[in-house]
Amino acid sequence: MYLCAVQHRPPNIYAQEREDRELTEALKRGDESAMQRIFYRHYPDLSAAAGRIFTDQDTRNELAQEVLCDLWQKRERLDIRGSLSAYLRRAVINRALNKIKAEKRFIAESDAPEPSEWPEKERERIAEQEGLEQRLHTAMEALPEKCRTVFVLSRFERLSHKEIAEQLGISVKTIENQITKALKMLRTALRNHAPLWIPPLLLILANQNIGERPFAFVYQIVI
Amino acid sequence: MILPEKIYLELIAKALVGEISEADRQTLREWTEASPENQAIREEIEAIWNQAESWTPRPGISIDAAWDEFRRRADLPAPVAHNPRPMRFIRMLLRAAAAIAVLACVLWWILPGSGAEAWQVAEARDRHEQVSLPDGSEIWLRKGAALSYPRNFAASSREVQLLRGEAYFEVAPRPEQPFVVRTSRKGERVEVLGTSFQVSASEKNTLVLVRTGRVRFSAPGMSQAIELTTGDRVAVPRDHPQAALRTRVENFNELAWRLGAIEFQQTPLQQALATLSDYFEIELRLDNPALAQCPCSMRMNTPGLARALDNLKEIYGLTATPLDTDKGYLLSGGACPK
C-alpha cells in the first residue's frame, strides 16, 4: 500500500484580491502596465472558464480577449463591486451564454437527445489515458455538449439550477437530469481505471510552503 | 435501502451544490448510512466532483502571443491618463444616495405601513425549515429560528421580519420591489440588492453574512448604511452598535447548516472543532491542549458525524470517547501531522 500524491493548487485568494484592487485603481488612471499585469494574471483563467464550455480553442480565446478588451475600453468608468476576478469571470460566462443563445444550441428540447452512454470511439479514447486526472479530463471534454455545458455552469460557475434553467431556456428538471447524466458518464469513464481506485475520503489541503506558494495534495490510497 | 442509480446520483448532486430539500437530504442520509457500499458510492461521486476542479483547459497559445493580440485590438499605446475628477464626483453622488437611503429607512419606520396584509409566523422548531414566498424567494430557517412575513407583499417593497435565530435568504430579483429583512431591533434592516445571504438575530447581536450578491445594511447608531458583498460579514452588538465589526470571511462555514460545505484551510484545530460543534450541535472537546493550534485543512460536503470523526481520527490519530453528558465526544491522544 502506498500513498500517491497528486498536486492540486488552489490560489491564495485573498492576497490576490488585494493586489487586484490596487491594479484596478492603477488601471482606472490609464496605467498600461497595470493592464498588462491584469492581462497576464487573468487571461489563462478566463480562457479556461470559456474553454470548459467551448472546446474549440479559437472560440475560448476570443471570448477571453473580448472581456479584457472591454475592461480596457471601460477603464475610466470602472466601478467593480467585489473582486476583479469574479467580475471578469462573470463577464466571460455571460458572453459564453450569449453565444450559446445566439447559436440556438439549446432551444429545441425536442431535438434528438444526446447519448447517455459513451459511444465506442470515446470509450476507447478515454481508456487510453493512463493517469486518473487525464482520464477524468478527457471524459469531461468528451461529454455531450448540452450535458457538459449544464454541468460546467453548475459545478464551475456555481449557478443555481434555477439560474441555469432561465439562462438556457430549459426546465429545471432537465438541468437536474443533465447533471445526473454527467455524473453517471464520468463515473463509468473512471470505473475500469487500473489500479483499483479507492477514492480519497476527503480532499486534504496540506499547506507546505515551497517558495511562497501554498499547494495541496490529494491523497489516494492505492492498494 | 435500495435506490436506482439515477435517483441517488441526483440526490448526491443536489447535496453537493446545496440545492437539496430537507426531505431529500434525509433520504440521502438514510441511503448513505444503509450500507458501506452506498457510503463508498457517495464518496466516489464526491471525489469525482472534487477532482473535477483540476480541469483547466489550456489557451493553446502562449500568453505573450495573446498579449500581442490584445495590444493590436486595443490599439495601444493608450492616450495619456485622465485626471480622476470624474470618479470623485461619482463617489460624492453615491454618498448622497446612501444618505438618502438611510433617511428613507427612518421615514419608512415612522410612517405607517401601506397595504401589507396580515402577517404570519414561520418557526423552525426541531429541524431546519424552508419558507417559499409568493415572489419565488426562498428562506431557510435554521432550527430555532422564527420569521414573520405577510401573506401578500406591499406594493413598494417586500418586507419580512426575522424574529430570532438564523435565516438564509435566496431572493428573487425584482428591482422595482426591493426585498427588505427587518430584525426585532427597531430601525435595523437589510435591503437586498443581490441574491443570497444570511441574517441572524439574537438578543445580544445581529449578524449579516453575504454569500452572493449585495445587500445594504442599516441600523440605528450607524451614520450611514453600508453595502456588503460576497464574503462580507458584519456583527452589530445590540448594546453597543458603535462596536459593530465588519470582516471578510475566509470561508462560508457559518452557512454550512444550509449549504453543507465545510472548509478549513490551515485553521487551528480548536477553531475547526468549534465550527464542527456548531454544525453538528454537539460538543467536541479536545483533550490535549498541545493540539489546539495544529493546522487543520479539510473540505467536506454535508458530512455525517461518523465521517467527520473518522477524518479527524485519521489525520491526528485521535480517539473519540462519548462524554458523560451524552451530548458530545472527548477527543484524546493524537499529534500534529508533519
Coordinates of C-alpha atoms in Angstrom, one line a residue:
Chain A
M1 CA 0.0 0.0 0.0
Y2 CA 1.5 3.3 -0.9
L3 CA 0.3 7.0 -0.9
C4 CA 0.3 8.6 -4.3
A5 CA 0.2 12.4 -4.1
V6 CA -1.4 14.3 -6.9
Q7 CA -0.6 18.0 -7.0
H8 CA -3.5 20.4 -7.0
R9 CA -3.0 24.1 -6.5
P10 CA -5.6 26.4 -5.0
P11 CA -4.7 30.0 -5.3
N12 CA -4.3 32.2 -2.2
I13 CA -7.4 34.1 -3.0
Y14 CA -7.4 37.0 -0.6
A15 CA -3.8 38.2 -1.2
Q16 CA -4.5 38.1 -4.9
E17 CA -7.7 40.1 -4.4
R18 CA -5.8 42.8 -2.6
E19 CA -3.3 43.1 -5.4
D20 CA -6.1 43.1 -8.0
R21 CA -7.7 46.0 -6.2
E22 CA -4.5 48.0 -6.5
L23 CA -4.1 47.1 -10.1
T24 CA -7.7 48.2 -10.8
E25 CA -7.1 51.6 -9.3
A26 CA -4.0 52.0 -11.4
L27 CA -5.9 50.8 -14.5
K28 CA -8.6 53.5 -13.9
R29 CA -5.8 56.0 -14.2
G30 CA -5.0 54.6 -17.6
D31 CA -1.9 52.8 -16.5
E32 CA -0.9 50.4 -19.3
S33 CA 1.5 48.3 -17.3
A34 CA -1.4 47.6 -14.8
M35 CA -3.5 46.4 -17.7
Q36 CA -0.6 44.1 -18.8
R37 CA -0.3 42.7 -15.3
I38 CA -4.1 42.2 -15.2
F39 CA -4.0 40.5 -18.6
Y40 CA -1.2 38.1 -17.7
R41 CA -2.9 37.2 -14.4
H42 CA -6.4 36.7 -15.6
Y43 CA -6.3 35.6 -19.2
P44 CA -5.5 32.0 -18.6
D45 CA -8.3 31.6 -16.1
L46 CA -10.8 33.3 -18.4
S47 CA -9.8 31.2 -21.4
A48 CA -10.1 28.1 -19.2
A49 CA -13.6 29.1 -18.0
A50 CA -14.7 29.6 -21.5
G51 CA -12.9 26.5 -22.6
R52 CA -14.9 24.2 -20.4
I53 CA -17.9 25.2 -22.4
F54 CA -16.4 25.7 -25.8
T55 CA -13.9 23.1 -26.6
D56 CA -12.8 24.9 -29.7
Q57 CA -9.6 26.8 -29.0
D58 CA -10.2 29.9 -31.1
T59 CA -13.6 30.5 -29.5
R60 CA -12.4 30.3 -26.0
N61 CA -9.5 32.6 -26.6
E62 CA -11.8 35.0 -28.5
L63 CA -14.1 35.3 -25.5
A64 CA -11.3 35.9 -23.1
Q65 CA -9.9 38.6 -25.4
E66 CA -13.2 40.3 -25.7
V67 CA -13.7 40.5 -21.9
L68 CA -10.2 42.0 -21.3
C69 CA -10.6 44.5 -24.2
D70 CA -13.8 45.6 -22.8
L71 CA -12.2 46.1 -19.4
W72 CA -9.6 48.3 -21.1
Q73 CA -12.2 50.3 -23.0
K74 CA -14.2 50.9 -19.9
R75 CA -11.2 51.6 -17.6
E76 CA -12.1 55.1 -16.6
R77 CA -15.7 54.3 -15.8
L78 CA -15.0 51.1 -13.9
D79 CA -17.0 50.5 -10.8
I80 CA -16.3 47.0 -9.7
R81 CA -18.0 45.7 -6.6
G82 CA -16.3 42.6 -5.2
S83 CA -13.3 41.0 -6.7
L84 CA -11.9 41.7 -10.1
S85 CA -11.5 38.0 -10.9
A86 CA -15.2 37.4 -10.1
Y87 CA -16.2 40.4 -12.3
L88 CA -14.1 39.1 -15.2
R89 CA -15.3 35.6 -14.7
R90 CA -18.9 36.6 -14.7
A91 CA -18.3 38.6 -17.9
V92 CA -16.8 35.8 -19.8
I93 CA -19.5 33.4 -18.8
N94 CA -22.2 35.9 -19.8
R95 CA -20.5 36.2 -23.2
A96 CA -20.4 32.4 -23.4
L97 CA -24.1 32.2 -22.5
N98 CA -25.0 34.9 -25.1
K99 CA -23.1 32.9 -27.7
I100 CA -25.0 29.7 -26.8
K101 CA -28.3 31.6 -27.1
A102 CA -27.3 33.2 -30.3
E103 CA -26.4 29.9 -31.9
K104 CA -29.6 28.4 -30.7
R105 CA -27.9 25.3 -29.4
F106 CA -30.3 24.7 -26.6
I107 CA -33.6 26.0 -27.9
A108 CA -35.3 22.8 -29.1
E109 CA -35.7 20.4 -26.3
S110 CA -37.3 18.1 -28.7
D111 CA -34.1 17.7 -30.6
A112 CA -32.7 14.2 -30.9
P113 CA -31.5 13.5 -27.3
E114 CA -27.8 13.3 -26.8
P115 CA -26.3 9.9 -26.0
S116 CA -26.3 8.9 -22.3
E117 CA -23.8 6.1 -22.8
W118 CA -20.3 6.6 -24.1
P119 CA -20.0 5.8 -27.8
E120 CA -17.3 3.2 -28.7
K121 CA -14.8 5.7 -30.0
E122 CA -15.0 7.9 -26.9
R123 CA -14.8 5.0 -24.6
E124 CA -11.5 3.9 -26.3
R125 CA -10.0 7.3 -26.2
I126 CA -10.8 7.7 -22.5
A127 CA -9.4 4.2 -21.7
E128 CA -6.2 5.1 -23.4
Q129 CA -5.5 7.7 -20.8
E130 CA -3.3 6.3 -18.0
G131 CA -3.4 8.9 -15.2
L132 CA -6.6 9.4 -13.3
E133 CA -6.7 13.1 -13.9
Q134 CA -6.1 12.7 -17.6
R135 CA -8.8 10.2 -17.8
L136 CA -11.2 12.5 -16.0
H137 CA -10.3 15.5 -18.1
T138 CA -10.7 13.6 -21.4
A139 CA -14.0 12.3 -20.2
M140 CA -15.2 15.8 -19.3
E141 CA -14.2 17.2 -22.7
A142 CA -16.0 14.2 -24.4
L143 CA -19.3 14.7 -22.6
P144 CA -22.2 15.5 -25.0
E145 CA -22.2 19.3 -25.4
K146 CA -25.5 20.2 -23.7
C147 CA -24.7 17.9 -20.8
R148 CA -21.3 19.3 -20.3
T149 CA -22.4 22.9 -20.5
V150 CA -25.0 22.4 -17.8
F151 CA -22.6 20.5 -15.6
V152 CA -20.0 23.2 -16.1
L153 CA -22.4 26.0 -15.2
S154 CA -23.3 24.2 -12.0
R155 CA -20.0 22.8 -10.9
F156 CA -17.6 25.5 -12.0
E157 CA -19.6 28.7 -12.3
R158 CA -21.8 27.8 -9.3
L159 CA -25.0 28.9 -11.0
S160 CA -28.2 27.6 -9.3
H161 CA -30.3 25.2 -11.2
K162 CA -32.9 27.9 -11.5
E163 CA -30.4 30.4 -13.0
I164 CA -29.1 27.8 -15.5
A165 CA -32.7 27.0 -16.5
E166 CA -33.5 30.6 -17.0
Q167 CA -30.4 31.4 -19.0
L168 CA -30.7 28.4 -21.3
G169 CA -34.4 28.4 -21.6
I170 CA -35.0 24.9 -20.4
S171 CA -36.7 23.4 -17.4
V172 CA -35.1 22.9 -14.0
K173 CA -35.9 19.2 -14.3
T174 CA -33.9 18.9 -17.5
I175 CA -31.0 20.7 -15.7
E176 CA -31.1 18.1 -12.9
N177 CA -31.2 15.3 -15.5
Q178 CA -28.2 16.6 -17.4
I179 CA -26.1 16.9 -14.2
T180 CA -27.1 13.4 -13.2
K181 CA -26.2 12.1 -16.7
A182 CA -22.8 13.8 -16.5
L183 CA -22.0 12.2 -13.2
K184 CA -23.2 8.8 -14.5
M185 CA -21.0 9.1 -17.5
L186 CA -18.0 10.3 -15.6
R187 CA -18.4 7.5 -13.2
T188 CA -18.5 4.9 -16.0
A189 CA -15.4 6.5 -17.6
L190 CA -13.4 6.1 -14.4
R191 CA -14.8 2.7 -13.3
N192 CA -12.3 0.4 -15.0
H193 CA -9.3 2.5 -14.2
A194 CA -6.5 0.3 -13.1
P195 CA -5.1 0.0 -10.4
L196 CA -8.3 -0.3 -8.3
W197 CA -9.1 3.2 -7.3
I198 CA -10.3 3.8 -3.8
P199 CA -11.4 7.4 -3.8
P200 CA -9.9 9.7 -1.2
L201 CA -12.2 10.2 1.8
L202 CA -11.8 13.9 1.5
L203 CA -9.8 16.5 -0.2
I204 CA -6.9 17.2 2.2
L205 CA -5.3 20.5 1.7
A206 CA -1.9 20.3 3.2
N207 CA -0.1 23.6 3.1
Q208 CA 3.5 23.1 2.7
N209 CA 5.3 26.3 1.6
I210 CA 7.6 25.6 -1.3
G211 CA 8.9 29.1 -2.0
E212 CA 5.9 31.2 -1.2
R213 CA 3.1 29.3 -2.8
P214 CA 0.8 27.1 -0.9
F215 CA -0.4 24.0 -2.7
A216 CA -2.5 21.0 -1.9
F217 CA -2.1 17.2 -2.1
V218 CA -4.9 14.9 -2.9
Y219 CA -4.0 11.6 -1.2
Q220 CA -5.1 8.5 -3.0
I221 CA -4.6 5.2 -1.2
V222 CA -3.7 2.6 -3.8
I223 CA -3.6 -1.0 -2.9
Chain B
M1 CA -32.2 0.7 1.4
I2 CA -32.0 0.5 -2.4
L3 CA -32.3 3.4 -4.8
P4 CA -31.9 3.3 -8.5
E5 CA -28.6 4.9 -9.8
K6 CA -30.4 7.8 -11.4
I7 CA -32.1 8.8 -8.1
Y8 CA -29.1 8.6 -5.8
L9 CA -26.9 10.4 -8.3
E10 CA -29.4 13.2 -8.5
L11 CA -29.6 13.5 -4.7
I12 CA -25.9 13.5 -4.3
A13 CA -25.5 16.2 -6.9
K14 CA -28.2 18.3 -5.2
A15 CA -26.5 17.9 -1.9
L16 CA -23.1 19.0 -3.4
V17 CA -24.5 22.3 -4.6
G18 CA -26.7 22.9 -1.6
E19 CA -29.9 22.7 -3.5
I20 CA -31.3 19.8 -1.6
S21 CA -34.6 19.9 0.2
E22 CA -34.7 18.7 3.8
A23 CA -36.8 15.7 2.8
D24 CA -34.3 14.7 0.1
R25 CA -31.4 15.3 2.5
Q26 CA -33.0 12.8 4.9
T27 CA -33.5 10.2 2.1
L28 CA -29.9 10.7 1.1
R29 CA -28.6 10.3 4.6
E30 CA -30.6 7.1 5.1
W31 CA -29.4 5.7 1.8
T32 CA -25.8 6.6 2.6
E33 CA -25.9 5.1 6.0
A34 CA -27.7 1.9 4.9
S35 CA -24.6 0.1 3.8
P36 CA -20.8 0.6 3.4
E37 CA -21.3 0.1 -0.4
N38 CA -23.6 3.1 -0.5
Q39 CA -21.2 5.1 1.5
A40 CA -18.4 4.2 -0.9
I41 CA -20.5 5.2 -3.9
R42 CA -21.3 8.5 -2.3
E43 CA -17.6 9.1 -1.7
E44 CA -16.7 8.0 -5.2
I45 CA -19.1 10.6 -6.7
E46 CA -18.0 13.3 -4.3
A47 CA -14.4 12.5 -5.2
I48 CA -15.2 12.9 -8.9
W49 CA -16.9 16.2 -8.2
N50 CA -13.9 17.4 -6.2
Q51 CA -11.3 16.2 -8.6
A52 CA -13.1 17.9 -11.5
E53 CA -11.7 21.2 -10.0
S54 CA -8.4 20.5 -11.6
W55 CA -9.8 20.6 -15.1
T56 CA -8.2 23.6 -16.7
P57 CA -8.3 23.8 -20.5
R58 CA -5.2 25.5 -21.8
P59 CA -5.5 28.5 -24.1
G60 CA -3.4 26.7 -26.7
I61 CA -1.4 29.8 -27.5
S62 CA 1.3 31.5 -25.5
I63 CA 0.3 34.3 -23.1
D64 CA 2.8 36.6 -24.9
A65 CA 1.1 36.0 -28.2
A66 CA -2.3 36.6 -26.6
W67 CA -1.0 39.9 -25.1
D68 CA 0.3 40.9 -28.5
E69 CA -3.1 40.2 -30.0
F70 CA -4.7 42.4 -27.2
R71 CA -2.3 45.2 -27.9
R72 CA -3.3 45.1 -31.5
R73 CA -7.0 45.2 -30.7
A74 CA -6.7 47.8 -28.0
D75 CA -4.6 50.0 -30.3
L76 CA -2.0 50.6 -27.6
P77 CA -0.2 52.8 -26.6
A78 CA -3.2 54.4 -24.9
P79 CA -3.9 58.1 -24.5
V80 CA -2.5 59.8 -21.5
A81 CA -4.2 59.0 -18.2
H82 CA -7.0 61.4 -17.3
N83 CA -7.3 63.1 -14.0
P84 CA -9.6 61.2 -11.7
R85 CA -12.0 64.1 -11.1
P86 CA -14.9 62.2 -12.8
M87 CA -14.5 59.3 -10.3
R88 CA -14.5 61.6 -7.3
F89 CA -17.8 63.2 -8.4
I90 CA -19.4 59.8 -8.8
R91 CA -18.2 58.9 -5.3
M92 CA -19.9 62.0 -4.0
L93 CA -23.1 61.1 -5.7
L94 CA -23.0 57.6 -4.1
R95 CA -22.5 59.0 -0.7
A96 CA -25.5 61.3 -1.2
A97 CA -27.5 58.3 -2.4
A98 CA -26.6 56.3 0.7
A99 CA -27.6 59.2 3.0
I100 CA -31.0 59.4 1.2
A101 CA -31.4 55.6 1.6
V102 CA -30.9 56.0 5.4
L103 CA -33.3 58.8 5.6
A104 CA -35.8 56.8 3.7
C105 CA -35.3 53.9 6.1
V106 CA -36.1 56.1 9.1
L107 CA -39.1 57.7 7.4
W108 CA -40.3 54.2 6.4
W109 CA -40.2 53.2 10.0
I110 CA -42.1 56.2 11.2
L111 CA -44.7 56.2 8.5
P112 CA -47.5 53.6 8.9
G113 CA -47.1 50.6 6.7
S114 CA -49.0 50.6 3.4
G115 CA -51.2 47.8 2.3
A116 CA -49.4 44.7 3.6
E117 CA -51.9 42.2 4.8
A118 CA -51.9 40.1 8.0
W119 CA -48.6 38.7 9.0
Q120 CA -47.9 35.1 9.7
V121 CA -45.1 33.5 11.6
A122 CA -42.9 30.6 10.4
E123 CA -41.0 28.8 13.0
A124 CA -38.3 26.1 12.8
R125 CA -38.8 24.1 15.9
D126 CA -36.7 20.9 15.9
R127 CA -35.3 21.0 12.3
H128 CA -34.4 23.5 9.6
E129 CA -37.5 24.8 7.8
Q130 CA -37.9 26.2 4.3
V131 CA -40.3 29.0 3.5
S132 CA -41.3 29.8 0.0
L133 CA -42.5 33.2 -0.7
P134 CA -45.0 34.1 -3.4
D135 CA -42.4 36.0 -5.3
G136 CA -40.2 33.0 -5.7
S137 CA -37.8 33.9 -2.9
E138 CA -36.7 31.1 -0.6
I139 CA -35.9 31.4 3.0
W140 CA -34.3 28.7 5.1
L141 CA -34.7 28.9 8.8
R142 CA -32.2 27.2 11.0
K143 CA -33.5 25.1 13.8
G144 CA -34.8 27.5 16.4
A145 CA -35.4 30.5 14.2
A146 CA -38.7 32.3 13.6
L147 CA -39.7 34.7 10.9
S148 CA -42.8 36.7 10.3
Y149 CA -43.9 37.6 6.8
P150 CA -47.1 38.9 5.1
R151 CA -49.3 36.8 3.0
N152 CA -49.1 39.4 0.3
F153 CA -46.3 41.9 -0.1
A154 CA -46.9 45.6 0.0
A155 CA -46.6 47.3 -3.4
S156 CA -43.5 49.3 -2.7
S157 CA -41.3 46.7 -1.1
R158 CA -41.2 43.1 0.0
E159 CA -40.7 43.0 3.8
V160 CA -40.2 40.2 6.2
Q161 CA -39.1 40.3 9.8
L162 CA -36.6 37.9 11.4
L163 CA -37.8 37.5 14.9
R164 CA -35.0 35.3 16.2
G165 CA -32.3 32.8 15.1
E166 CA -30.5 32.4 11.7
A167 CA -32.1 32.6 8.4
Y168 CA -30.6 32.2 4.9
F169 CA -32.2 34.1 2.1
E170 CA -32.3 33.5 -1.6
V171 CA -34.1 36.4 -3.0
A172 CA -35.8 36.6 -6.4
P173 CA -34.5 39.6 -8.2
R174 CA -37.1 42.4 -8.5
P175 CA -35.6 45.8 -8.6
E176 CA -38.9 47.7 -8.6
Q177 CA -39.9 45.9 -5.3
P178 CA -36.8 45.7 -3.1
F179 CA -36.6 42.9 -0.6
V180 CA -36.0 44.1 3.0
V181 CA -35.3 42.0 6.1
R182 CA -36.0 43.6 9.4
T183 CA -34.9 42.3 12.8
S184 CA -36.7 42.9 16.1
R185 CA -34.4 45.8 16.7
K186 CA -36.2 48.9 15.6
G187 CA -34.7 50.6 12.6
E188 CA -32.4 47.7 11.7
R189 CA -32.8 46.4 8.2
V190 CA -31.0 44.6 5.5
E191 CA -32.0 45.7 2.0
V192 CA -31.3 43.2 -0.8
L193 CA -29.6 44.3 -3.9
G194 CA -28.5 40.9 -4.9
T195 CA -29.2 37.3 -4.1
S196 CA -28.1 35.1 -1.2
F197 CA -27.1 35.9 2.4
Q198 CA -27.7 35.1 6.0
V199 CA -29.1 37.2 8.8
S200 CA -29.0 36.0 12.3
A201 CA -30.6 37.8 15.2
S202 CA -30.3 37.0 18.9
E203 CA -30.8 39.1 22.0
K204 CA -27.1 40.0 22.0
N205 CA -26.4 40.9 18.4
T206 CA -27.3 40.9 14.8
L207 CA -25.2 39.3 12.1
V208 CA -25.3 39.6 8.4
L209 CA -23.2 37.4 6.1
V210 CA -23.5 37.7 2.3
R211 CA -23.0 34.6 0.2
T212 CA -23.6 36.1 -3.3
G213 CA -24.8 39.5 -4.5
R214 CA -25.1 42.7 -2.4
V215 CA -27.1 43.9 0.4
R216 CA -27.4 47.3 2.1
F217 CA -27.4 47.1 5.8
S218 CA -28.6 50.0 8.1
A219 CA -29.1 50.2 11.8
P220 CA -29.7 52.9 14.3
G221 CA -26.4 54.3 15.6
M222 CA -24.7 53.9 12.2
S223 CA -24.0 57.2 10.4
Q224 CA -24.8 55.7 7.0
A225 CA -25.9 52.4 5.5
I226 CA -23.1 50.0 4.4
E227 CA -23.1 47.9 1.4
L228 CA -21.9 44.3 1.8
T229 CA -21.0 41.9 -0.9
T230 CA -19.8 38.3 -1.2
G231 CA -17.8 37.3 1.8
D232 CA -18.6 40.4 3.9
R233 CA -19.8 39.9 7.4
V234 CA -20.9 42.4 9.9
A235 CA -21.8 41.8 13.5
V236 CA -23.6 44.5 15.4
P237 CA -23.9 44.1 19.2
R238 CA -27.2 45.3 20.5
D239 CA -26.0 47.4 23.4
H240 CA -23.0 48.9 21.6
P241 CA -23.8 49.4 17.9
Q242 CA -20.7 51.6 17.6
A243 CA -18.7 48.5 18.2
A244 CA -20.0 46.9 15.0
L245 CA -17.4 44.7 13.5
R246 CA -17.1 44.2 9.8
T247 CA -14.9 41.4 8.5
R248 CA -14.3 39.4 5.3
V249 CA -14.8 35.7 5.9
E250 CA -12.3 33.2 4.6
N251 CA -14.9 30.5 4.1
F252 CA -18.7 30.1 4.4
N253 CA -18.7 27.6 7.2
E254 CA -21.2 29.6 9.0
L255 CA -23.7 28.7 6.3
A256 CA -22.8 25.0 6.4
W257 CA -26.2 24.2 8.0
R258 CA -27.8 25.4 4.8
L259 CA -25.2 24.8 2.1
G260 CA -23.5 21.8 3.5
A261 CA -20.0 22.9 2.6
I262 CA -17.4 23.0 5.4
E263 CA -13.9 24.0 4.6
F264 CA -10.8 24.5 6.7
Q265 CA -7.6 25.9 5.4
Q266 CA -4.8 25.9 7.9
T267 CA -7.4 26.6 10.6
P268 CA -6.3 26.0 14.2
L269 CA -7.8 22.7 15.2
Q270 CA -9.5 24.2 18.2
Q271 CA -11.4 26.6 15.9
A272 CA -12.2 23.8 13.4
L273 CA -13.7 21.8 16.3
A274 CA -15.8 24.8 17.3
T275 CA -17.2 25.1 13.8
L276 CA -18.0 21.3 13.7
S277 CA -19.5 21.5 17.2
D278 CA -21.9 24.2 15.9
Y279 CA -22.7 22.3 12.8
F280 CA -23.5 19.0 14.5
E281 CA -24.9 20.7 17.6
I282 CA -22.8 18.5 19.9
E283 CA -19.7 19.2 21.9
L284 CA -16.3 18.2 20.5
R285 CA -13.8 18.6 23.3
L286 CA -10.1 18.5 22.7
D287 CA -8.4 16.7 25.5
N288 CA -4.8 17.6 24.7
P289 CA -4.2 21.4 24.7
A290 CA -1.0 20.9 22.7
L291 CA -3.1 20.1 19.7
A292 CA -5.2 23.3 19.8
Q293 CA -3.1 25.2 17.3
C294 CA -2.5 22.3 14.9
P295 CA -3.4 23.4 11.4
C296 CA -6.4 21.7 10.0
S297 CA -7.1 21.6 6.3
M298 CA -10.2 19.7 5.2
R299 CA -13.1 20.1 2.9
M300 CA -16.4 18.2 3.4
N301 CA -19.9 18.3 1.9
T302 CA -22.9 17.6 4.1
P303 CA -20.8 15.2 6.3
G304 CA -22.4 12.8 8.7
L305 CA -20.9 12.9 12.2
A306 CA -19.4 9.5 11.8
R307 CA -17.4 10.5 8.7
A308 CA -16.2 13.8 10.2
L309 CA -15.0 12.0 13.3
D310 CA -13.3 9.4 11.1
N311 CA -11.4 12.1 9.2
L312 CA -10.2 13.7 12.5
K313 CA -9.1 10.3 13.8
E314 CA -7.2 9.5 10.7
I315 CA -5.4 12.8 10.4
Y316 CA -4.5 13.4 14.0
G317 CA -4.6 9.9 15.5
L318 CA -7.3 10.9 17.9
T319 CA -9.7 8.6 19.8
A320 CA -13.2 9.7 20.4
T321 CA -15.0 8.8 23.6
P322 CA -18.5 9.9 24.4
L323 CA -18.9 12.5 27.0
D324 CA -20.9 11.8 30.3
T325 CA -23.4 14.4 29.2
D326 CA -24.1 12.2 26.2
K327 CA -24.1 15.3 24.1
G328 CA -20.6 15.1 22.6
Y329 CA -17.2 13.5 22.4
L330 CA -13.9 13.8 24.1
L331 CA -11.1 13.7 21.5
S332 CA -7.9 12.5 23.2
G333 CA -4.4 11.5 22.3
G334 CA -3.1 12.3 18.8
A335 CA -0.4 14.6 17.5
C336 CA 0.0 17.2 14.8
P337 CA 0.9 15.6 11.4
K338 CA 4.3 16.5 10.0

